[in-house]
Tab-separated table of C-alpha atoms and ligand atoms in Angstrom:
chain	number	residue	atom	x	y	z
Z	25	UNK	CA	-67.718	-92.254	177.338
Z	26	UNK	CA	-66.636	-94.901	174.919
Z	27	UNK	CA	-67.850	-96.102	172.038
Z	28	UNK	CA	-67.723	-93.174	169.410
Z	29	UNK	CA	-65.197	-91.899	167.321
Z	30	UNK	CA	-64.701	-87.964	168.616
Z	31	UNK	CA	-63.068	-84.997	166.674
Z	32	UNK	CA	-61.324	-83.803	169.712
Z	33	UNK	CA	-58.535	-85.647	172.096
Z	34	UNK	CA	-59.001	-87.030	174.993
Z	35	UNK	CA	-56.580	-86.576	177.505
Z	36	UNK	CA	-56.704	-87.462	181.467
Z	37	UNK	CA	-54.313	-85.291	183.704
Z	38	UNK	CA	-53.021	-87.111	186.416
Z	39	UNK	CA	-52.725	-84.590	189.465
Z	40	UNK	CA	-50.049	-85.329	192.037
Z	41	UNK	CA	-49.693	-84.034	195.246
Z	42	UNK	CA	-46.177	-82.033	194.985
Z	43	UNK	CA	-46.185	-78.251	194.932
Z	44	UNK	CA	-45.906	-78.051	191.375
Z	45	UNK	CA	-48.849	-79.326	190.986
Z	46	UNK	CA	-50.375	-75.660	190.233
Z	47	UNK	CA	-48.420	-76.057	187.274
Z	48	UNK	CA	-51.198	-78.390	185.957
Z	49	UNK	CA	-53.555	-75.799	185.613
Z	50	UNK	CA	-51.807	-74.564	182.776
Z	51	UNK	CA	-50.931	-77.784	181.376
Z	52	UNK	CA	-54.671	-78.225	181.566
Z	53	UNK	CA	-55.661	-74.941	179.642
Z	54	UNK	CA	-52.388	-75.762	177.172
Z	55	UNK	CA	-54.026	-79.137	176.027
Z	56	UNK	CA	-57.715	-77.433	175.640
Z	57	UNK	CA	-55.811	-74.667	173.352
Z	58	UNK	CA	-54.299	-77.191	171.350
Z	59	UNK	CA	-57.651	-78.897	171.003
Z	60	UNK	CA	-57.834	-81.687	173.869
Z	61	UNK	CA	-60.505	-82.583	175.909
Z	62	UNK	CA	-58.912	-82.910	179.289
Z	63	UNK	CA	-60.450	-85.066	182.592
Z	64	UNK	CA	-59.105	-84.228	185.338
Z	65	UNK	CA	-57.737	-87.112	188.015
Z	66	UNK	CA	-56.325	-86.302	191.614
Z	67	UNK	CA	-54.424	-88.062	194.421
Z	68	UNK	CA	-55.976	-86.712	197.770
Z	69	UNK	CA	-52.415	-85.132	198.269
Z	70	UNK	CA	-53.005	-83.105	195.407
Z	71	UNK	CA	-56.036	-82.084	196.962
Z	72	UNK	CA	-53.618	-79.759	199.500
Z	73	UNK	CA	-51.824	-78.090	196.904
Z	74	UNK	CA	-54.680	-77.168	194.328
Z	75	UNK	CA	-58.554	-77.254	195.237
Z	76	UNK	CA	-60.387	-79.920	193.169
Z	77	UNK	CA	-62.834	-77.122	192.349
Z	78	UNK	CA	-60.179	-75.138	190.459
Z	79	UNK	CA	-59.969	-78.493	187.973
Z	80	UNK	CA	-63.252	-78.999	187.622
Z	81	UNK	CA	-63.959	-75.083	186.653
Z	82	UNK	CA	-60.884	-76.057	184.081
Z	83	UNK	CA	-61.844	-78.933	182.681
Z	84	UNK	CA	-65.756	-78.647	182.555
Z	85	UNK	CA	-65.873	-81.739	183.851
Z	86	UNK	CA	-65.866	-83.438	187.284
Z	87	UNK	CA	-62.489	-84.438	188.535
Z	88	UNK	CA	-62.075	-87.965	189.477
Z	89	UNK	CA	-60.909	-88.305	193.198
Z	90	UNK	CA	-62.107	-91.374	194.241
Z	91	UNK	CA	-63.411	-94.878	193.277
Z	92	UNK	CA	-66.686	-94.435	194.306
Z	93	UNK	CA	-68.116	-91.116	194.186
Z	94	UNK	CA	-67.627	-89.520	190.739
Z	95	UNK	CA	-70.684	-87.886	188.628
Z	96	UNK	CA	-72.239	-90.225	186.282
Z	97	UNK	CA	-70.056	-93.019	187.096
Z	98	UNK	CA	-69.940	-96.253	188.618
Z	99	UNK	CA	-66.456	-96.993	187.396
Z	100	UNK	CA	-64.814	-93.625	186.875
Z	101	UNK	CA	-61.639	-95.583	186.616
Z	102	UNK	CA	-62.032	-97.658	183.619
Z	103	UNK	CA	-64.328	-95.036	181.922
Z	104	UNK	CA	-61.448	-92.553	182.397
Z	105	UNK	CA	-58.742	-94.956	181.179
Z	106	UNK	CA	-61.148	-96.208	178.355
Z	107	UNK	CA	-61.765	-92.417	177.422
Z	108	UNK	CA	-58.629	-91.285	177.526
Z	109	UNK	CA	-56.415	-91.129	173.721
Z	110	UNK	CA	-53.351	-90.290	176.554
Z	111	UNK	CA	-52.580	-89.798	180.275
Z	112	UNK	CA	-50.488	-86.940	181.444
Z	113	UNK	CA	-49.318	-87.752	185.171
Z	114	UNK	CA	-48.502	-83.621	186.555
Z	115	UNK	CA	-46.677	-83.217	188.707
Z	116	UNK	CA	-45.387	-87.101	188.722
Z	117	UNK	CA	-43.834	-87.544	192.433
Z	118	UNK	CA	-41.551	-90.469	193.460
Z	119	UNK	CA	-44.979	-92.012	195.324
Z	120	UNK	CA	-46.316	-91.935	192.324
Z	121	UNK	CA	-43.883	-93.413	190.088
Z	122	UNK	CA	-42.786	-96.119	192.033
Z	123	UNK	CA	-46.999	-97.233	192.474
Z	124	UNK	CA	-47.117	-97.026	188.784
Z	125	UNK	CA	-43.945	-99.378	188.533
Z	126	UNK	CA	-45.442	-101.975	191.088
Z	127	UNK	CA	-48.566	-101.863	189.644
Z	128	UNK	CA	-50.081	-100.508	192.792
Z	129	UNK	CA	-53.632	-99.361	192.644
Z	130	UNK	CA	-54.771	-98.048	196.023
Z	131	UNK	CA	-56.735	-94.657	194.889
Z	132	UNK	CA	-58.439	-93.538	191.953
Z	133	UNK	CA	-55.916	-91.699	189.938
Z	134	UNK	CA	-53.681	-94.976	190.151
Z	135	UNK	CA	-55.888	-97.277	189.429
Z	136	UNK	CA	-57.038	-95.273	186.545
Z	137	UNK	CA	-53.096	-94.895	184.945
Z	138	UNK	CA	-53.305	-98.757	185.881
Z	139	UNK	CA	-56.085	-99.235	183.467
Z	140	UNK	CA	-54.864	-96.994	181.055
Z	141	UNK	CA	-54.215	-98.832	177.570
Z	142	UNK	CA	-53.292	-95.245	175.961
Z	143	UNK	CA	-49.616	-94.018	175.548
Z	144	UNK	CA	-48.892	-92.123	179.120
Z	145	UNK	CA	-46.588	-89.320	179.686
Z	146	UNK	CA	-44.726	-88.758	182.881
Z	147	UNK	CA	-43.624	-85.151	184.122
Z	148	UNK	CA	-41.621	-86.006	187.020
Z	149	UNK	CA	-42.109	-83.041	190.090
Z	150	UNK	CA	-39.735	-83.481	192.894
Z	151	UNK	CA	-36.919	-82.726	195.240
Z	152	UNK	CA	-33.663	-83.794	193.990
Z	153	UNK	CA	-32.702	-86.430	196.257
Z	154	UNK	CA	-35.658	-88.238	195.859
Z	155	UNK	CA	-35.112	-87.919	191.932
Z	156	UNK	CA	-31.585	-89.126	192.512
Z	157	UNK	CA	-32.741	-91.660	194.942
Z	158	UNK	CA	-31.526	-95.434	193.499
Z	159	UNK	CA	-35.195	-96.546	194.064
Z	160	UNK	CA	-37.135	-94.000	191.626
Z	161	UNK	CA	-34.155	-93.738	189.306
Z	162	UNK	CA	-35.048	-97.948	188.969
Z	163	UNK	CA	-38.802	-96.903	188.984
Z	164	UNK	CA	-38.167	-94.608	185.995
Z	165	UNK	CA	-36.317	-97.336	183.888
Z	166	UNK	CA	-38.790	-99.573	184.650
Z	167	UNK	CA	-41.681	-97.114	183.398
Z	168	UNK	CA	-39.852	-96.107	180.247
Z	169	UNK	CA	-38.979	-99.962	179.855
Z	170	UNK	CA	-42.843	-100.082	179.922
Z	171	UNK	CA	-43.185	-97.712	177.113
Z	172	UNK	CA	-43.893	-94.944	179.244
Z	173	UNK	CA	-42.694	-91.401	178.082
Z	174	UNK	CA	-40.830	-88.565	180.255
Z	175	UNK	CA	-40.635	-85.174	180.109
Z	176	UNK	CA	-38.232	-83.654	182.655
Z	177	UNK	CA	-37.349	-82.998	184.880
Z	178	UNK	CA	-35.233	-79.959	184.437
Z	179	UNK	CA	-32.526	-79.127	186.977
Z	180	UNK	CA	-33.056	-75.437	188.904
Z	181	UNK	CA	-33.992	-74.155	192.317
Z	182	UNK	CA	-36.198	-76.075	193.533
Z	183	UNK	CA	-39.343	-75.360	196.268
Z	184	UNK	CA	-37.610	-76.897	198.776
Z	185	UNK	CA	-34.256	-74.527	198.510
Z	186	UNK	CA	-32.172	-77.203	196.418
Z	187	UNK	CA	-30.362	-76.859	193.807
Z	188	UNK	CA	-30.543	-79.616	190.715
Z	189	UNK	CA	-32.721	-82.115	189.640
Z	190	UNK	CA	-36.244	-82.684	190.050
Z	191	UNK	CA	-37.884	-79.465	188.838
Z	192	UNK	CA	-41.116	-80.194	186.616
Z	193	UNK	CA	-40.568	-79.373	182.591
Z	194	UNK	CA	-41.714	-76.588	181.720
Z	195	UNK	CA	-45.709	-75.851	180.871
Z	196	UNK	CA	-45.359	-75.848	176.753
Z	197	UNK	CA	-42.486	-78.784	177.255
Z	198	UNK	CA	-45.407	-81.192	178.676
Z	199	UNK	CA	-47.810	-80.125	176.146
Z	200	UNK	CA	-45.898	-80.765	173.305
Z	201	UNK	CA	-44.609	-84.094	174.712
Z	202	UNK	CA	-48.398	-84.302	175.390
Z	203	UNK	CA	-49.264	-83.678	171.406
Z	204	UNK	CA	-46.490	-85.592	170.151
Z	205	UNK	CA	-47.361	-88.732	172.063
Z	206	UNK	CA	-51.310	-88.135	170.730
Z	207	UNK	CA	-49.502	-88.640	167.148
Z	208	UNK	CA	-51.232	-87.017	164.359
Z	209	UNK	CA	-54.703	-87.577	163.308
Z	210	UNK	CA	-53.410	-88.477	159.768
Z	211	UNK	CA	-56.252	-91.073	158.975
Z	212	UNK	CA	-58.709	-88.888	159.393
Z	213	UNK	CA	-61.317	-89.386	156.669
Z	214	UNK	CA	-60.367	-93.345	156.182
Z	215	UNK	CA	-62.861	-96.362	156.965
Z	216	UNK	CA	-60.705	-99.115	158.314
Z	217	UNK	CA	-62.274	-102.584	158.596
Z	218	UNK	CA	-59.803	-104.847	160.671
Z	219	UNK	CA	-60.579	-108.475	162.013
Z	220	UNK	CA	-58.884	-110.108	165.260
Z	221	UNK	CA	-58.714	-112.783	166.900
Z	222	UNK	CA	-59.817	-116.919	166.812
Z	223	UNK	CA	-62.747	-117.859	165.409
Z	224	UNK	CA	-64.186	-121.137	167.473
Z	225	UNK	CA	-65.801	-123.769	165.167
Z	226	UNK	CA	-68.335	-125.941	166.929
Z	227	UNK	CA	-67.665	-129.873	167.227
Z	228	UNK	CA	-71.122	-129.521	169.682
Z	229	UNK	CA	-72.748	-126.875	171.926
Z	230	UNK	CA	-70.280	-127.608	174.670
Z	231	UNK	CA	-66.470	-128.469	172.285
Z	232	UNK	CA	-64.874	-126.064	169.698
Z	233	UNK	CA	-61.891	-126.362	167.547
Z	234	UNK	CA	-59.740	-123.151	167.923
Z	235	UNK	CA	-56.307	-121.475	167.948
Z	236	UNK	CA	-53.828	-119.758	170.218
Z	237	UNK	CA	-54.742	-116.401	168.446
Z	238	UNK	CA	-55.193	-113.951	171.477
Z	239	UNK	CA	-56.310	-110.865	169.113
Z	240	UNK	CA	-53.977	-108.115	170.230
Z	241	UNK	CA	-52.035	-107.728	167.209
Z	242	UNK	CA	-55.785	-106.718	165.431
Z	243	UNK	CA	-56.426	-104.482	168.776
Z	244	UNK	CA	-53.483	-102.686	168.777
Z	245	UNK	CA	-54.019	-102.263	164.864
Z	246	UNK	CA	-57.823	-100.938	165.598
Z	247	UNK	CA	-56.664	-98.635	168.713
Z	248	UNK	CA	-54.065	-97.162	166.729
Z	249	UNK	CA	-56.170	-96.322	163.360
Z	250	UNK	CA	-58.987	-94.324	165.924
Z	251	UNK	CA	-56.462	-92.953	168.167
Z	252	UNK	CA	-55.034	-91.232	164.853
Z	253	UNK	CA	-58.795	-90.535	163.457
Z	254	UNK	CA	-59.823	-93.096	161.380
Z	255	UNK	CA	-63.313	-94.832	161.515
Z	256	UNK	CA	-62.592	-98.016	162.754
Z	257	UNK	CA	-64.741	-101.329	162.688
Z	258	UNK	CA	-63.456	-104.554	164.370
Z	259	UNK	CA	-65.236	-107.666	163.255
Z	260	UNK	CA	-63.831	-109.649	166.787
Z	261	UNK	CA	-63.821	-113.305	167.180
Z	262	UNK	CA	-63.667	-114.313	170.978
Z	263	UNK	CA	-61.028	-112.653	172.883
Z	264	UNK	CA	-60.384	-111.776	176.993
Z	265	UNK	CA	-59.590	-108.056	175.396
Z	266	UNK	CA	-61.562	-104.634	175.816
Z	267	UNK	CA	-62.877	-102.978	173.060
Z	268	UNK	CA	-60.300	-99.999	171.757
Z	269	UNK	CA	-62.050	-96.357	172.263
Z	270	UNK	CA	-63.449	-94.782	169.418
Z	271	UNK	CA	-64.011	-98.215	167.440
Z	272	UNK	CA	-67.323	-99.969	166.685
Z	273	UNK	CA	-66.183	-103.785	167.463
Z	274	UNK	CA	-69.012	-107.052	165.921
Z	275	UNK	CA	-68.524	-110.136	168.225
Z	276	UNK	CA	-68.845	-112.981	166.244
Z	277	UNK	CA	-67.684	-116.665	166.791
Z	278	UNK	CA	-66.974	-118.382	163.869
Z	279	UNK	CA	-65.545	-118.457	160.302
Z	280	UNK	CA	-68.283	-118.623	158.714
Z	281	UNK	CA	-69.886	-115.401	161.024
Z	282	UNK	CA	-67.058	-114.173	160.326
Z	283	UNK	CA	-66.932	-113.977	156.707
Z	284	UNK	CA	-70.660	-112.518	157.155
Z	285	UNK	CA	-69.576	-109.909	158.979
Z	286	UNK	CA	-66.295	-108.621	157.174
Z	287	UNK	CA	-68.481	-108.744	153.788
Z	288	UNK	CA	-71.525	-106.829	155.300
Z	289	UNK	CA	-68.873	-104.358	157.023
Z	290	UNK	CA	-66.736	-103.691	153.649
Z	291	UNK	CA	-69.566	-102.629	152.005
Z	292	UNK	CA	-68.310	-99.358	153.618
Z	293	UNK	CA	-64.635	-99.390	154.052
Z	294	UNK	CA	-61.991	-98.172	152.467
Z	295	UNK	CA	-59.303	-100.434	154.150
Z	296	UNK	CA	-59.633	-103.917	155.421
Z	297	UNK	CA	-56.607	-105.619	157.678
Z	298	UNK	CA	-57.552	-108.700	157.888
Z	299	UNK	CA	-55.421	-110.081	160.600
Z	300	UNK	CA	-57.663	-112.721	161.962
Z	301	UNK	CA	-56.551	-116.114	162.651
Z	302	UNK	CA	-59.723	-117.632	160.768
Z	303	UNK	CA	-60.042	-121.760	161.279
Z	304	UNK	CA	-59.096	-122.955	157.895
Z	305	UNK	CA	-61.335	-126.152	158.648
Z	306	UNK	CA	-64.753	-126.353	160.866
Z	307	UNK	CA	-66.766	-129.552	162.065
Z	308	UNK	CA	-68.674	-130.485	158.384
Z	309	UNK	CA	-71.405	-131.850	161.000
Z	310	UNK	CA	-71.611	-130.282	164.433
Z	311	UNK	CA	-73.934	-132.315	166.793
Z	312	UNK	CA	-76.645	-130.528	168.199
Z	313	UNK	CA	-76.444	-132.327	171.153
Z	314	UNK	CA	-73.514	-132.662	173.598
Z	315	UNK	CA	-71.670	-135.810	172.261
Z	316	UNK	CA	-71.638	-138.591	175.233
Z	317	UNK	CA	-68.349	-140.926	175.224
Z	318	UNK	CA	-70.378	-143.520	176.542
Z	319	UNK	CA	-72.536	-143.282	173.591
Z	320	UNK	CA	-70.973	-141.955	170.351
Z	321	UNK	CA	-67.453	-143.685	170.656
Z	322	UNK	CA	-66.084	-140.886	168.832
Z	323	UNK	CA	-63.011	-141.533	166.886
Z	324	UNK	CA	-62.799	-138.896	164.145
Z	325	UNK	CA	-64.468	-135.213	163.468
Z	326	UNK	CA	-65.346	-134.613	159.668
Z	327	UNK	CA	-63.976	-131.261	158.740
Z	328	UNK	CA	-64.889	-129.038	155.829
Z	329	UNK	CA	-63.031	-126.019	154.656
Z	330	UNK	CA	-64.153	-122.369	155.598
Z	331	UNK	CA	-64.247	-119.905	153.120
Z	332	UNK	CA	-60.710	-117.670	152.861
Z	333	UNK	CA	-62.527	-114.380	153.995
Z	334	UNK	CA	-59.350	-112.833	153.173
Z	335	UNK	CA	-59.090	-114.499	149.547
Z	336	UNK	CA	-63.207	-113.062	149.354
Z	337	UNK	CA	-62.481	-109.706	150.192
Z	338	UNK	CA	-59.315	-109.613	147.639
Z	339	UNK	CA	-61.897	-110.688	145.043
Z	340	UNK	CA	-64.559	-108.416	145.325
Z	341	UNK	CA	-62.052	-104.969	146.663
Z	342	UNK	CA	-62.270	-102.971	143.618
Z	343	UNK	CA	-59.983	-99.765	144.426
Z	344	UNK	CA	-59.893	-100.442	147.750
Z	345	UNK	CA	-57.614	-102.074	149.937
Z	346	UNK	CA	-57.006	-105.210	151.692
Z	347	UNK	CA	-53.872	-106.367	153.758
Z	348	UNK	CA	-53.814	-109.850	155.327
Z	349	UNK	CA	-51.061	-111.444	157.551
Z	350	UNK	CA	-49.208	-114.304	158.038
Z	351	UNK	CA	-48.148	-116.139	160.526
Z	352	UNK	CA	-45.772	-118.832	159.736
Z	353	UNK	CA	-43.021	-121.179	161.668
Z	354	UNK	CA	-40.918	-121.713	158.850
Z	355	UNK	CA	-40.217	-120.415	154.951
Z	356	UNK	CA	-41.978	-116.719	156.626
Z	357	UNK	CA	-41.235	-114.940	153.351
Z	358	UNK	CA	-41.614	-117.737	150.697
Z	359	UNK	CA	-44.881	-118.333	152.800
Z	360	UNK	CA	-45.690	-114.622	152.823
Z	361	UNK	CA	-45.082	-114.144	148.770
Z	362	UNK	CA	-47.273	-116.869	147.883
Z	363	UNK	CA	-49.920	-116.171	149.622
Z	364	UNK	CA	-49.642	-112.325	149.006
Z	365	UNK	CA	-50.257	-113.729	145.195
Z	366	UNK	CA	-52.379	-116.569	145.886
Z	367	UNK	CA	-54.940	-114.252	147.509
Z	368	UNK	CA	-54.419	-111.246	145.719
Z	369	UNK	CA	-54.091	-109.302	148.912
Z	370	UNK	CA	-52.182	-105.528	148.102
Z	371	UNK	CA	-49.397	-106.177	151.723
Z	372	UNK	CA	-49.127	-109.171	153.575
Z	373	UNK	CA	-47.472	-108.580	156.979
Z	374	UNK	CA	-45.603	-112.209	157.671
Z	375	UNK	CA	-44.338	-112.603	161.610
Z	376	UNK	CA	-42.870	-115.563	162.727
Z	377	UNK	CA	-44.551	-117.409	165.347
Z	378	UNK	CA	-42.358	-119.242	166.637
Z	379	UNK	CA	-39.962	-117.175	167.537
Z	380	UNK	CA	-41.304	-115.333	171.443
Z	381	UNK	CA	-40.783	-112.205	170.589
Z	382	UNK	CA	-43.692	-112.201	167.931
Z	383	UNK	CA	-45.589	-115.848	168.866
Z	384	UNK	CA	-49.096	-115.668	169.739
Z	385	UNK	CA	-49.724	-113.685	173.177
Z	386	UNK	CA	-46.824	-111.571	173.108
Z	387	UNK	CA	-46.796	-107.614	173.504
Z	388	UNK	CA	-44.381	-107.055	170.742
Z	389	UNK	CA	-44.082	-108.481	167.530
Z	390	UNK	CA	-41.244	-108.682	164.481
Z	391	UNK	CA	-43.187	-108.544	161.403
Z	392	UNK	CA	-41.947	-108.039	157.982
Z	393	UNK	CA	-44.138	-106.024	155.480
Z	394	UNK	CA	-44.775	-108.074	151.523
Z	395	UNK	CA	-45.649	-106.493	148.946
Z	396	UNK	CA	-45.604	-106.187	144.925
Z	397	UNK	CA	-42.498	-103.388	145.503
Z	398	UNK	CA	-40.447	-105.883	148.212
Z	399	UNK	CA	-40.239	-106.645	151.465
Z	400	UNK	CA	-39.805	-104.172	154.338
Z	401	UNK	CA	-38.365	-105.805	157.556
Z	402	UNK	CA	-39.323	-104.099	160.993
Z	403	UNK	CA	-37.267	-104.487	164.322
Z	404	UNK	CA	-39.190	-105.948	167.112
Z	405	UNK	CA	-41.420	-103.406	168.375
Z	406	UNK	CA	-44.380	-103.241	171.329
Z	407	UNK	CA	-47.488	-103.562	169.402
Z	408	UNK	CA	-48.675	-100.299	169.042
Z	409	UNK	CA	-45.572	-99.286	167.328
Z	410	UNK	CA	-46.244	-102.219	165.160
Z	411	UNK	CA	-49.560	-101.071	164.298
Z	412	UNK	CA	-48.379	-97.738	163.469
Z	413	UNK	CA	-45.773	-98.994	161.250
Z	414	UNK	CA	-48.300	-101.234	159.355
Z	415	UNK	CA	-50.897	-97.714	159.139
Z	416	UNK	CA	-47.883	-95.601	157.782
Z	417	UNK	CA	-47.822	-98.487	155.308
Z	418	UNK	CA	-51.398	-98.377	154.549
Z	419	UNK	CA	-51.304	-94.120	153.926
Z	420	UNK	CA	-48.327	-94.295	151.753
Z	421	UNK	CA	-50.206	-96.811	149.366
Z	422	UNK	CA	-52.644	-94.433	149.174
Z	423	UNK	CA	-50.806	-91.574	148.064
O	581	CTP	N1	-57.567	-116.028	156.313
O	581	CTP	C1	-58.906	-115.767	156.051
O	581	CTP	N2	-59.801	-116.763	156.011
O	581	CTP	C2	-59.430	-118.044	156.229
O	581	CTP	C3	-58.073	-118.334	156.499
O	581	CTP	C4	-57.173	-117.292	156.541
O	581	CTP	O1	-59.244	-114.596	155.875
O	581	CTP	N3	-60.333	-118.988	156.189
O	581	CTP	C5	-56.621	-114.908	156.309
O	581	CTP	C6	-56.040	-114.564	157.648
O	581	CTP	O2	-56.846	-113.602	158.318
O	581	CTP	C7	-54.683	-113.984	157.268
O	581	CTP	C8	-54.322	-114.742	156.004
O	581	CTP	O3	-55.551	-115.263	155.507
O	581	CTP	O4	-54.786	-112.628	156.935
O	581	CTP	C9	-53.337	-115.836	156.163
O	581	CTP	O5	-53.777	-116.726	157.133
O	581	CTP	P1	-52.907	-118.008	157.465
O	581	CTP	O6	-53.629	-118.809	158.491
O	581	CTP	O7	-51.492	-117.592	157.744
O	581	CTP	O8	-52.874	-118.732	156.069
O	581	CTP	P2	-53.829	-119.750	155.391
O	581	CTP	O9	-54.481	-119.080	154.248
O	581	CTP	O10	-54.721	-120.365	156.390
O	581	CTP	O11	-52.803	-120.811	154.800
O	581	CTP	P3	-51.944	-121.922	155.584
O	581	CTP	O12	-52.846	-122.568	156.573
O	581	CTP	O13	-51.509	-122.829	154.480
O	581	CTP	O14	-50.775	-121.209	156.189
């Protein structure tokens, strides 16, 4: 399921068990009109109010119900969450929410929403009260703290006989919600190159120099260009993080694989974000052996300078283009201006690093874009919205 870049969205439906969950059958066929490919994902509540067979005649595909018994799968979870370019949770009850706000994973469809790296839409379903209820009113702000989107509820009669609150959104609401958070697929067309990540640069087979770089600024920037249809290549140094769906991702380790990689890989791209944090300096001699204390009496490592893949790439681009970053503790413009002209790069997006909401690790950042034309300053966003901001940058250069 992951892997390739698709023409259609993917989008996993999160069944609840509440009485609206009929409702998801037409949320189902609403997504496939629009052009979504839609997996289906059931609590065993859910199960009572709509058959599973009614989903899977839907969705052409089986529906997910448990951990360990799904079609083709020996981890429907991850390969649903992996899959999926957004989750849709309809009906979302209070059970429901308030798992998804403790991070509770005890059944397939919540494990799956757990595992979900995609944007994910909630459509609340539910009596009043327990909308009103202190508990999922908390477990709401929590989710949209999250970056989780709502749709709904509406107030009405509800199944129960109430009056108010809790009644699902209507079936075109949740689709468009559902569209809108699937953002347009205006790359379509483009060939983005991006690195991420550390590079390590052997001192011996067992030591490396490295960095703090964790690689999910260049993640979120790869996940963002595919999930909005570009052809996306990330050249990866090591990193704890899962490949984006719809990229192609090269492992390599160090700068100098590195720099072998992004030049092989620009021979066919028409964009390269080169947001790496590339060693500047490697062992000049690593040992091939593992260096004994007892036996070198090791006082100082020889370094040489690796080549600025960046500065390389700026070099050779032609008409196409190439953004680098910068990540500074002090002077963050001055720093970003010269080296936006020292390595010819067209945007340089400077954040400062030592400042938490943008240092290395975190899931936001505060970066300011440097160009030629000035400098655009962004508020501190998560990191997808980052990414986005720095691909609307890219597409606007190229009109
Ligand atoms: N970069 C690169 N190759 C290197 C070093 C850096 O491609 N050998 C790129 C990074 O990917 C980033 C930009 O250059 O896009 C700036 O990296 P940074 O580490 O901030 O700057 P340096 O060029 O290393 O300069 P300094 O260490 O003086 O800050």
């Amino acid at each position: 399921m992951t892997g390739e870049t698709s023409e259609r969205r993917h989008v996993l439906l999160a069944v609840c068990g509440g009485i609206a969950a009929y409702k998801a059958c037409e949320v189902l066929r609403g997504l496939q009109k629009a052009g979504c490919d839609v997996r289906v994902a059931m609590t065993a509540d859910a199960g009572r109010f709509v058959g599973e067979t009614t989903f899977e005649a839907l969705s052409g595909a089986p529906v997910a119900t448990s951990l360990y018994d799904y079609p083709g799968s020996a981890i429907p979870h991850i390969e649903l969450a992996e899959w999926a370019d957004a989750a849709v949770v309809v009906p979302a009850t209070a059970n429901v929410m308030a798992k998804m706000a403790c991070g509770i994973a005890d059944d397939c469809l919540t494990t799956a929403l757990l595992a979900c790296a995609c944007p994910v839409l909630v459509a609340p379903g539910m009596n009043v009260h327990m909308w009103q209820n202190p508990a999922t009113q908390a477990n709401a702000v929590t989710l949209r703290g999250r970056g989780v989107s709502f749709v709904g509820p509406d107030s009405g009669r509800l199944a129960c006989g109430d009056v108010g609150e809790g009644k699902l959104a209507g079936v075109d609401e949740i689709v468009a919600a559902a569209l809108a958070l699937l953002g347009p697929r205006d790359l379509e067309g483009l060939r983005l190159l991006v690195n991420a990540g550390p590079t390590h640069e052997a001192i011996d087979p067992v030591r490396y120099i490295a960095n703090r770089s964790t690689g999910k600024m260049g993640y979120a920037i790869a996940a963002a260009a595919a999930r909005r249809g570009a052809e996306v290549t990330l050249v990866s140094g090591p990193t704890s993080l899962g490949t984006p769906a719809g990229t192609r991702r090269v492992d390599v380790e160090s700068a100098a694989q590195m720099h072998d990689a992004m030049l092989e890989e620009f021979e066919d791209a028409d964009v390269a974000i080169c947001s790496a944090a590339v060693a500047d300096y490697t062992p000049a001699s690593p040992a091939d052996h593992k260096l004994k204390k007892s036996r070198e009496h090791l006082d100082a490592i020889a370094l040489a300078e690796t080549t600025d893949i960046l500065a390389d790439l700026c070099g050779r681009k032609g008409s196409r283009m190439v953004l680098g970053f910068a990540a500074e503790t002090d002077d963050l413009l001055a720093h970003a201006r010269e080296k936006l002209e020292r390595k010819g790069a067209d945007l340089i997006v400077a954040n400062d690093v030592s400042r938490p909401e943008s240092t290395f690790g975190a899931d936001t950042n505060r970066v300011a874009l440097v160009s030629a034309e000035g400098v655009e300053q962004l508020e501190t966003m998560p990191l997808p919205a980052v990414a986005d901001a720095i691909l609307d940058a890219v597409r606007k250069r190229m009109r």
